[in-house]
Amino acid sequence: MNRAKRNGEVATVATMAPIGTPSGWAGQESIVLAQAQVQAQATTLNREWHYLSCNTVTATACTVAMAFGLKPSEADHPEKQSTATTRPQQDTQNAQAADHLDDQGQDEDIEKPVLPFSKARCIALVATVTGAAFLNTLSVQSVVIIMPTIGRELDIPESRLQWLVSSYSLTFGCFLLFWGRIADIYGKRLLFVAGSVWVTVMTAVNPFVPNEVAFQVVRALHGLGAAANVPTAIGILGVTFPPGKAKNYAFSAYAAGAPLGSVFGNIFSGFIAQYSSWKWVFGATAIIAGVISLAGFFLIPKPPAHARPRAAAGVGSVDWVGAALVTSGLVALMFALTEGNVVGWRTPWIPVLVVVALLVLVAFVFWQRRLEAAGSSRPPLVKMSAFNLRFSAVMLTMALFFAGFNNYLVFATYFYQGFQGLSPIQTMLRFIPTGVAGCIIAAVVANLLSRVPTFYLLVCGNLAGAVAPLLFAVPIPTGTSYFAWGLPAMILSVIGADIAWPCLTLYTSRALRPEDQAIGGALINAMGQFGRAIGLAVSTAIQTAVMARDRGLSVENVGAMQVGEDASLAGLRAASWMNTGYGLCALLVVLVALRSKDIIGKVQPAPPVALRQEEIPVPDEKRTPADAKV
């Protein structure tokens, strides 16, 4: 057994004693080295404790301190530490420090949630940013319920009623990527608060406009603000919480926001429409948006100066060409898909506009590849190198799943109101179980994300999402009780959404760098939004075609659904079969491209940071007079 030797003013630890040595210098050196690792790295942790960053030093300090059973504040009290078992010296000090971790303690403590702030503030912060997703879907679904009422009051023809929703979705979906990149440059907090304030103002103005055109314009401006705060919400969660249980809880709560927004939109819109003026739907939404704006201003932390390196470059760092290409291409595509069901798909300019839109989007992809390959000082709007097989499969799964899920909610509303002739309040009651189930499932999924392979979760989620519309597609007698098939379908739909959303968003967050979190949020939301838009256009076209065939009319003259009519039921079932197909296609993508045993919500322990030689303290028994001067 060798003893540590003096080399200048630094003590260097030589070969350690074999495992199991009960006493002696080697055992002491082992303990001292482990204690030194904890002390130095816990000091780093305490400096960074109020900024929960994802850098290696902080994550390592947490790992080492907790592996010894310490809280960060206890790292300065080595008498509370348990003695670690010594091992032979490794090639590097990184490996040497790692060997002193208690494996059992690491497995137990690595799963403890690590919070950037107090628990109360973290809960309030997550609730605030979840409000963005909640408000987005609420703004759509609440208007779906009151569309007939608004149409009658503003004299809007039934063929153009869908623009009450589509005008919002058009600007929301088309500006997501642009606002996501702006948020990564100028700050996610700024864009979130500004977008929320804009949504508040536009929602408050909406019920006071006098005609159809003005109403559609204000709805489009409303979507422009939502496109700013929704992707930044995901970015804020991505950079605030490190990988682990706390992040799993945060993303699961955010995942519950979208389906709960749809459910609550049905509930309170139906209730208000039944007992008051439809204008109060927008008034109540504006109040919620105002609360979210204030909470965001006070609760979302300002990033430290070192976390804002891009803002100095200003507008010169924005890929304006890419922004123009992707925005114009998406606007043209969504407009064509929406109008195709209004004016007919055989109208000459519809297919022409679709082709032009696709060509512009292809040009956008090539432009992004060129910027990335050239290493330009102006970074691309979207890094195409991120689109490997698995990342692309995640994006495709997102689009397909939410094409089926969103369409299920839309056509379930049509079934209850258009075919069964139920009132808004009666329709609302049938959506209540999804809200209750959504809260329970979100809590369960948050705990499963760190324990169950993500592949198994995605299979279950996509399977549930496919079965929900299937129950509306099969020829079940219309007099069958709601509790026999309507209720199971509602619960299955929200099970699918509450599983798929956090899995897919967590994967996106882990795949991108911290400075690209907002654009990642924009990507995942954009794919879901365009899945909804394209899926709704196709399903509506199928529904209309089947109704026209059964009525013996042309598609242009098919008219509205009628209560209890066989042709209306056949059209709804045909659309539900299409929605089932979306869910099955999403399941197929998961089975083919996302097969692995990875647990996306599990924390992987960071490698310990090696101490500099001068940071290794000399045992008291070996100190010389020269050491006292150090």
XYZ file of C-alpha atoms in Angstrom:
630
model
C 0.000 0.000 0.000
C 1.489 3.328 -1.088
C 1.175 6.543 0.874
C 0.275 9.928 -0.583
C 3.409 11.888 -1.478
C 4.076 15.592 -1.407
C 4.587 17.292 -4.763
C 5.127 21.028 -4.272
C 2.113 22.304 -2.334
C -0.270 19.705 -3.665
C -1.000 16.303 -2.171
C -1.574 13.648 -4.838
C -3.397 10.449 -3.943
C -1.520 7.346 -5.090
C -2.711 3.758 -5.440
C -5.641 2.943 -3.176
C -5.836 -0.109 -0.904
C -7.825 -3.144 -2.054
C -11.564 -3.214 -1.420
C -12.349 -4.061 2.183
C -9.272 -2.505 3.827
C -10.602 -1.627 7.283
C -8.184 1.121 8.234
C -5.014 2.935 7.206
C -4.061 5.810 4.963
C -5.744 4.412 1.893
C -9.111 4.171 3.613
C -8.740 7.710 4.921
C -7.699 9.011 1.536
C -10.755 7.366 0.002
C -13.054 9.039 2.490
C -11.319 12.382 2.148
C -11.533 12.257 -1.631
C -15.247 11.459 -1.528
C -15.870 14.191 1.015
C -13.935 16.679 -1.063
C -15.997 15.822 -4.124
C -19.204 16.451 -2.178
C -17.987 19.680 -0.585
C -16.695 21.288 -3.771
C -19.600 20.268 -5.958
C -22.277 21.045 -3.346
C -20.810 24.543 -3.187
C -21.449 24.830 -6.917
C -24.991 23.538 -6.376
C -25.731 26.173 -3.747
C -24.559 28.935 -6.086
C -26.881 27.701 -8.820
C -29.751 26.528 -6.596
C -32.116 29.359 -7.581
C -31.479 28.879 -11.291
C -32.438 25.345 -12.138
C -30.262 25.075 -15.210
C -29.427 21.976 -17.125
C -25.663 22.380 -17.028
C -23.444 19.509 -16.031
C -21.989 21.030 -12.869
C -25.375 21.503 -11.188
C -26.706 18.115 -12.214
C -23.482 16.454 -11.016
C -23.573 18.246 -7.657
C -27.147 17.072 -7.101
C -26.211 13.506 -8.042
C -23.147 13.324 -5.781
C -24.747 15.049 -2.794
C -27.907 12.967 -2.919
C -25.968 9.750 -3.455
C -24.432 10.298 -0.018
C -27.854 10.912 1.478
C -27.320 14.667 1.742
C -29.452 17.669 1.088
C -27.520 20.476 -0.562
C -27.336 22.386 2.738
C -25.806 19.357 4.499
C -22.831 19.027 2.196
C -20.678 21.113 4.509
C -21.123 18.635 7.395
C -19.024 15.565 6.571
C -19.821 13.994 9.903
C -23.302 13.228 8.511
C -21.903 11.285 5.595
C -21.670 7.533 5.537
C -18.308 5.955 4.834
C -17.962 4.882 1.221
C -16.380 1.615 0.209
C -12.990 2.102 -1.429
C -12.063 0.755 -4.849
C -8.903 0.536 -6.916
C -7.750 3.780 -8.495
C -9.066 4.360 -12.011
C -7.398 6.125 -14.903
C -9.105 9.469 -14.257
C -10.470 11.326 -11.276
C -13.929 11.337 -12.877
C -14.070 7.565 -12.672
C -12.486 7.661 -9.198
C -15.218 9.951 -7.857
C -17.962 7.978 -9.595
C -16.787 4.739 -7.978
C -17.488 6.177 -4.529
C -21.203 6.655 -5.183
C -23.509 4.377 -3.258
C -25.389 2.619 -6.075
C -28.405 1.791 -3.958
C -28.744 5.328 -2.672
C -28.319 6.646 -6.194
C -31.184 4.538 -7.505
C -33.446 5.684 -4.710
C -32.582 9.371 -4.556
C -32.106 10.112 -8.232
C -35.891 9.930 -8.609
C -36.606 12.589 -5.973
C -38.083 15.705 -7.596
C -35.584 18.567 -7.754
C -37.298 21.946 -7.695
C -35.910 25.301 -8.844
C -38.105 27.246 -6.417
C -40.443 26.515 -3.541
C -43.034 23.839 -4.195
C -45.858 26.394 -4.102
C -44.202 28.608 -6.705
C -43.402 25.631 -8.942
C -47.042 24.526 -8.847
C -48.203 28.057 -9.628
C -45.682 28.347 -12.470
C -46.767 25.051 -14.051
C -50.430 26.038 -13.681
C -49.708 29.351 -15.405
C -47.954 27.949 -18.464
C -50.459 25.080 -18.625
C -53.060 27.810 -18.881
C -51.719 28.629 -22.351
C -52.562 25.136 -23.647
C -55.858 25.191 -21.756
C -56.813 28.577 -23.207
C -55.851 27.566 -26.752
C -58.192 24.580 -26.974
C -60.874 26.349 -24.930
C -60.870 29.200 -27.474
C -61.620 26.692 -30.229
C -64.036 24.292 -28.563
C -66.126 26.961 -26.836
C -66.833 28.572 -30.214
C -67.784 25.216 -31.782
C -70.703 24.955 -29.333
C -72.050 28.462 -30.056
C -71.380 28.580 -33.828
C -75.067 28.250 -34.794
C -76.018 31.061 -32.391
C -73.299 33.404 -33.697
C -74.260 32.558 -37.270
C -77.884 33.530 -36.696
C -76.995 36.814 -34.989
C -74.383 37.928 -37.547
C -76.205 36.459 -40.593
C -73.354 34.091 -41.494
C -74.292 31.377 -44.036
C -73.849 27.823 -42.776
C -71.247 27.121 -45.477
C -68.963 29.744 -43.885
C -69.607 28.972 -40.217
C -66.465 26.849 -39.948
C -64.392 30.001 -40.486
C -65.365 31.056 -36.955
C -62.903 28.372 -35.857
C -60.665 28.172 -38.931
C -59.680 31.862 -38.893
C -58.205 31.341 -35.425
C -56.540 28.045 -36.340
C -55.099 29.520 -39.543
C -52.997 32.220 -37.880
C -52.239 30.070 -34.854
C -50.793 27.212 -36.873
C -48.972 29.348 -39.422
C -47.113 31.612 -36.982
C -46.024 28.998 -34.436
C -42.552 28.458 -35.898
C -41.917 32.164 -36.367
C -42.864 33.081 -32.798
C -40.978 30.067 -31.465
C -37.721 31.320 -32.978
C -38.390 34.896 -31.840
C -38.906 33.570 -28.298
C -35.586 31.719 -28.383
C -33.872 34.975 -29.397
C -35.610 37.618 -27.295
C -36.777 35.549 -24.347
C -39.574 33.111 -23.639
C -40.928 35.106 -20.703
C -41.346 38.246 -22.816
C -43.186 36.429 -25.621
C -45.395 34.481 -23.214
C -46.583 37.581 -21.365
C -46.967 39.663 -24.549
C -48.898 36.882 -26.281
C -51.187 36.407 -23.287
C -51.944 40.142 -23.077
C -52.704 40.189 -26.815
C -55.065 37.227 -26.438
C -56.823 39.006 -23.567
C -57.420 42.150 -25.628
C -58.585 40.363 -28.789
C -60.932 38.070 -26.868
C -62.489 41.032 -25.074
C -63.025 42.869 -28.392
C -64.541 39.904 -30.256
C -68.164 40.058 -29.008
C -68.483 43.755 -29.876
C -67.733 43.538 -33.620
C -70.811 44.178 -35.800
C -70.410 41.863 -38.819
C -68.945 38.642 -40.167
C -65.771 40.103 -41.721
C -64.767 42.025 -38.599
C -65.480 38.976 -36.435
C -63.229 36.761 -38.571
C -60.414 39.345 -38.559
C -60.442 39.625 -34.770
C -60.508 35.825 -34.447
C -57.454 35.638 -36.708
C -55.642 38.237 -34.582
C -56.576 36.194 -31.507
C -54.821 33.170 -33.030
C -51.742 35.298 -33.719
C -51.338 35.970 -29.992
C -51.958 32.342 -29.026
C -49.203 31.307 -31.443
C -46.797 33.381 -29.330
C -47.579 32.049 -25.858
C -48.279 28.345 -26.508
C -44.815 27.281 -27.807
C -43.039 29.495 -25.281
C -44.926 27.681 -22.508
C -43.262 24.406 -23.510
C -39.918 26.191 -23.813
C -40.268 27.627 -20.301
C -40.943 24.179 -18.840
C -38.072 22.700 -20.850
C -35.432 25.099 -19.514
C -36.806 25.518 -15.978
C -37.042 21.873 -14.934
C -34.145 19.421 -15.397
C -34.837 15.825 -16.461
C -36.510 13.983 -13.617
C -39.764 13.587 -11.763
C -40.387 17.313 -11.443
C -40.150 17.695 -15.218
C -42.391 14.669 -15.734
C -45.016 16.186 -13.452
C -44.743 19.542 -15.232
C -45.165 18.093 -18.722
C -47.971 15.777 -17.619
C -49.832 18.743 -16.152
C -49.258 20.667 -19.366
C -50.514 17.664 -21.331
C -53.750 17.723 -19.352
C -54.259 21.392 -20.226
C -55.256 20.852 -23.865
C -57.945 18.163 -23.372
C -59.229 19.922 -20.259
C -59.519 23.114 -22.292
C -61.657 21.285 -24.828
C -63.842 19.782 -22.125
C -64.191 22.996 -20.135
C -64.896 24.856 -23.377
C -67.845 22.564 -24.001
C -69.055 22.833 -20.411
C -68.975 26.552 -19.779
C -69.888 27.489 -23.372
C -72.928 25.221 -23.263
C -73.942 26.544 -19.857
C -73.569 30.206 -20.880
C -75.331 29.681 -24.214
C -78.248 28.048 -22.406
C -78.749 30.683 -19.718
C -77.130 33.894 -20.989
C -75.786 35.647 -24.099
C -73.125 33.959 -26.236
C -71.017 37.126 -25.837
C -70.243 36.152 -22.261
C -68.326 33.142 -23.582
C -65.717 35.568 -24.886
C -65.972 37.704 -21.756
C -65.210 34.749 -19.490
C -62.353 33.661 -21.760
C -60.870 37.176 -21.620
C -60.944 37.092 -17.816
C -59.068 33.765 -17.780
C -56.517 35.125 -20.266
C -56.012 38.228 -18.120
C -55.313 36.125 -15.032
C -52.771 34.055 -16.985
C -51.084 37.251 -18.211
C -50.664 38.623 -14.683
C -49.520 35.283 -13.285
C -46.965 34.918 -16.079
C -45.537 38.366 -15.388
C -45.019 37.659 -11.683
C -44.230 33.923 -11.673
C -42.083 33.203 -14.729
C -38.467 33.884 -13.693
C -36.294 36.253 -15.648
C -33.425 34.305 -17.211
C -29.897 35.149 -16.058
C -27.743 37.270 -18.357
C -25.674 34.302 -19.552
C -28.859 32.557 -20.745
C -29.639 35.296 -23.289
C -26.738 35.221 -25.741
C -28.799 35.700 -28.880
C -30.751 38.828 -27.997
C -27.777 41.095 -28.705
C -27.870 40.106 -32.362
C -31.432 41.450 -32.610
C -33.496 41.155 -35.767
C -30.362 40.403 -37.762
C -30.281 36.906 -36.287
C -33.789 36.035 -37.516
C -34.142 33.950 -40.666
C -36.651 36.259 -42.326
C -36.561 34.416 -45.650
C -37.377 31.129 -43.947
C -40.093 32.782 -41.873
C -41.702 34.236 -45.011
C -41.539 30.909 -46.861
C -42.971 28.732 -44.101
C -45.675 31.220 -43.088
C -46.904 31.888 -46.629
C -46.801 28.194 -47.508
C -48.754 27.163 -44.433
C -51.317 29.954 -44.852
C -51.951 28.904 -48.458
C -52.219 25.224 -47.547
C -54.584 25.714 -44.612
C -56.744 28.173 -46.553
C -57.096 25.720 -49.440
C -57.929 22.813 -47.116
C -60.527 24.851 -45.259
C -62.179 26.374 -48.332
C -62.205 23.058 -50.183
C -65.125 21.890 -48.050
C -66.958 25.188 -48.639
C -66.643 25.768 -52.389
C -65.992 22.149 -53.392
C -62.757 20.318 -54.134
C -63.378 20.482 -57.878
C -63.117 24.269 -57.872
C -60.054 24.892 -60.109
C -58.129 27.197 -57.801
C -58.253 24.792 -54.815
C -55.854 22.118 -56.194
C -53.662 24.832 -57.743
C -53.299 26.553 -54.373
C -52.496 23.243 -52.671
C -49.708 22.519 -55.186
C -48.264 26.032 -54.850
C -48.321 25.761 -51.051
C -46.490 22.429 -51.124
C -43.827 23.823 -53.481
C -43.248 26.792 -51.168
C -42.877 24.447 -48.187
C -40.368 22.316 -50.110
C -38.414 25.492 -50.879
C -38.450 26.275 -47.148
C -36.902 22.890 -46.340
C -34.100 23.371 -48.881
C -33.455 26.895 -47.591
C -33.152 25.631 -44.019
C -30.713 22.918 -45.090
C -28.616 25.454 -46.963
C -28.388 27.828 -43.981
C -27.471 25.012 -41.620
C -24.824 23.586 -43.953
C -23.262 27.010 -44.540
C -22.940 27.681 -40.810
C -24.418 31.145 -41.282
C -24.455 33.680 -38.441
C -28.189 33.800 -39.071
C -29.362 30.389 -37.793
C -32.135 28.558 -39.645
C -35.653 28.751 -38.313
C -35.686 24.959 -37.953
C -32.578 22.777 -37.752
C -33.282 20.036 -40.267
C -30.424 17.933 -38.883
C -32.636 17.238 -35.851
C -35.044 15.288 -38.051
C -33.529 11.840 -37.702
C -35.761 8.777 -37.932
C -37.032 8.868 -34.349
C -37.551 12.640 -34.201
C -39.438 12.553 -37.508
C -41.537 9.651 -36.226
C -42.417 11.659 -33.109
C -43.576 14.594 -35.243
C -45.629 12.317 -37.521
C -47.180 10.538 -34.541
C -48.161 13.908 -33.088
C -49.898 14.947 -36.313
C -51.745 11.652 -36.794
C -52.819 11.230 -33.186
C -54.280 14.711 -32.856
C -55.948 14.438 -36.242
C -57.947 11.576 -34.750
C -58.376 13.018 -31.242
C -59.492 16.507 -32.253
C -61.819 15.183 -34.950
C -63.372 12.788 -32.448
C -64.322 15.751 -30.225
C -65.697 17.714 -33.194
C -67.781 14.882 -34.638
C -68.991 13.780 -31.202
C -70.370 17.312 -30.817
C -71.995 17.048 -34.263
C -73.503 13.692 -33.310
C -75.067 14.903 -30.075
C -76.290 18.263 -31.384
C -76.776 17.720 -35.115
C -78.066 14.133 -35.167
C -79.581 13.587 -31.715
C -80.806 17.180 -31.444
C -79.519 17.750 -27.911
C -79.215 21.231 -26.443
C -75.798 22.764 -25.681
C -76.236 22.057 -21.968
C -77.125 18.391 -22.635
C -74.108 18.059 -24.911
C -71.935 19.638 -22.251
C -72.987 17.047 -19.676
C -71.731 14.258 -21.931
C -68.248 15.793 -21.994
C -67.868 16.165 -18.216
C -66.367 12.656 -17.680
C -63.410 13.537 -19.878
C -62.446 16.359 -17.516
C -62.593 14.164 -14.419
C -60.765 11.292 -16.117
C -58.195 13.681 -17.572
C -57.099 14.948 -14.149
C -56.756 11.421 -12.756
C -54.916 10.063 -15.790
C -52.485 12.993 -15.899
C -51.445 12.266 -12.303
C -50.997 8.556 -13.033
C -49.004 9.145 -16.223
C -46.679 11.579 -14.423
C -45.556 8.708 -12.191
C -45.310 6.190 -15.039
C -43.036 8.329 -17.215
C -39.976 7.556 -15.059
C -40.801 3.862 -14.611
C -42.296 2.441 -17.817
C -40.581 2.369 -21.237
C -41.965 5.170 -23.379
C -42.714 2.754 -26.217
C -45.254 0.850 -24.098
C -46.917 4.085 -22.999
C -47.202 5.334 -26.576
C -48.683 2.023 -27.734
C -51.357 2.189 -25.025
C -52.078 5.863 -25.677
C -52.415 5.543 -29.436
C -54.500 2.388 -29.120
C -56.915 4.170 -26.771
C -57.029 7.136 -29.139
C -57.964 4.845 -32.043
C -60.691 2.938 -30.182
C -62.540 6.110 -29.076
C -63.742 7.141 -32.590
C -64.173 3.466 -33.483
C -67.055 3.262 -30.997
C -68.794 6.032 -32.958
C -68.015 4.360 -36.304
C -69.423 0.871 -35.708
C -73.194 0.480 -36.278
C -74.316 0.559 -32.649
C -78.085 1.207 -32.396
C -78.651 4.914 -31.835
C -80.964 4.209 -28.904
C -78.185 2.512 -26.934
C -77.422 4.134 -23.595
C -74.679 6.755 -23.480
C -73.048 4.811 -20.634
C -72.644 1.731 -22.855
C -70.482 3.324 -25.539
C -70.463 7.126 -25.353
C -68.901 7.253 -21.884
C -66.169 4.653 -22.629
C -65.290 6.535 -25.816
C -64.945 9.817 -23.908
C -62.664 8.270 -21.281
C -60.545 6.415 -23.862
C -60.003 9.603 -25.849
C -58.607 11.496 -22.881
C -56.498 8.494 -21.825
C -54.870 8.607 -25.235
C -54.276 12.361 -25.141
C -52.902 12.404 -21.590
C -50.429 9.647 -22.458
C -49.355 10.703 -25.948
C -48.851 14.416 -25.307
C -46.318 14.254 -22.414
C -44.392 11.399 -24.038
C -44.046 13.244 -27.339
C -43.266 16.644 -25.803
C -40.697 15.172 -23.406
C -38.957 13.453 -26.294
C -38.893 16.739 -28.236
C -37.542 18.620 -25.224
C -34.781 16.054 -24.634
C -33.795 16.027 -28.305
C -33.164 19.793 -28.538
C -30.714 22.133 -26.841
C -31.938 24.536 -24.113
C -31.721 27.523 -26.463
C -34.011 25.736 -28.960
C -36.752 24.756 -26.502
C -39.281 27.327 -27.719
C -38.861 26.323 -31.365
C -39.277 22.721 -30.179
C -42.551 23.696 -28.544
C -43.549 25.422 -31.766
C -42.724 22.312 -33.812
C -44.705 19.920 -31.654
C -47.692 22.283 -31.536
C -47.488 22.999 -35.263
C -47.556 19.288 -36.085
C -50.573 18.792 -33.846
C -52.294 21.835 -35.334
C -51.760 20.774 -38.931
C -52.745 17.245 -38.104
C -56.031 18.680 -36.839
C -56.496 20.960 -39.859
C -55.689 18.381 -42.524
C -57.522 15.620 -40.678
C -60.644 17.741 -40.235
C -60.626 18.760 -43.897
C -60.382 15.138 -45.069
C -62.933 13.783 -42.567
C -65.388 16.580 -43.367
C -65.000 15.912 -47.091
C -65.780 12.220 -46.494
C -68.781 13.055 -44.304
C -70.158 15.459 -46.920
C -69.609 13.017 -49.787
C -71.434 10.181 -47.983
C -74.338 12.457 -47.025
C -74.595 13.707 -50.626
C -74.573 10.139 -51.980
C -77.304 8.952 -49.611
C -79.444 12.015 -50.317
C -78.896 11.830 -54.072
C -77.500 15.367 -54.218
C -74.272 17.010 -55.290
C -71.660 17.828 -52.661
C -72.223 21.559 -53.169
C -75.962 21.223 -52.437
C -75.877 18.626 -49.681
C -77.077 20.981 -46.917
C -76.859 20.570 -43.158
C -77.371 17.519 -40.949
C -80.890 16.680 -39.890
C -81.996 15.206 -36.585
C -82.508 11.433 -36.791
C -81.765 11.229 -40.543
C -80.050 8.070 -41.808
C -77.912 10.001 -44.303
C -76.612 12.279 -41.545
C -75.751 9.262 -39.386
C -73.999 7.544 -42.305
C -71.870 10.638 -42.915
C -70.880 10.869 -39.254
C -69.946 7.184 -39.140
C -67.855 7.489 -42.301
C -65.958 10.410 -40.776
C -65.454 8.408 -37.573
C -63.940 5.531 -39.564
C -61.473 8.032 -41.016
C -60.646 9.304 -37.530
C -60.050 5.716 -36.427
C -57.673 5.344 -39.362
C -55.627 8.318 -38.149
C -55.245 6.694 -34.747
C -54.248 3.335 -36.218
C -51.673 5.001 -38.491
C -50.171 6.756 -35.461
C -50.006 3.398 -33.676
C -48.272 1.857 -36.706
C -45.625 4.615 -36.718
C -44.931 3.958 -33.034
C -44.640 0.192 -33.586
C -42.247 0.594 -36.515
C -40.055 3.591 -35.651
C -40.146 4.058 -31.872
C -39.457 0.542 -30.596
C -37.005 0.724 -27.700
C -36.761 0.170 -23.964
C -35.837 3.806 -23.324
C -37.595 5.547 -20.441
C -37.721 9.145 -21.589
C -38.770 10.451 -18.171
C -35.998 8.736 -16.207
C -33.012 10.721 -14.999
C -29.649 9.491 -16.195
C -26.974 10.287 -13.561
C -24.446 12.791 -14.836
C -20.752 11.844 -14.685
C -19.009 13.455 -11.684
C -16.853 16.495 -12.321
C -13.195 15.878 -11.503
C -11.648 18.070 -8.831
C -8.535 19.997 -9.685
C -5.495 18.647 -7.877
C -5.227 21.767 -5.727
C -8.823 21.212 -4.539
C -8.021 17.813 -2.937
C -7.390 18.509 0.773
C -4.470 16.896 2.594
C -5.398 14.677 5.580
C -4.542 16.298 8.914
C -2.157 13.456 9.793
C -0.110 14.140 6.643
C -0.068 17.942 6.705
C 3.310 19.684 6.917
C 4.025 23.270 8.022
C 3.928 24.267 4.359
C 0.333 23.035 4.096
C -0.772 25.421 6.807
C 0.086 28.315 4.497
C -2.125 27.017 1.709
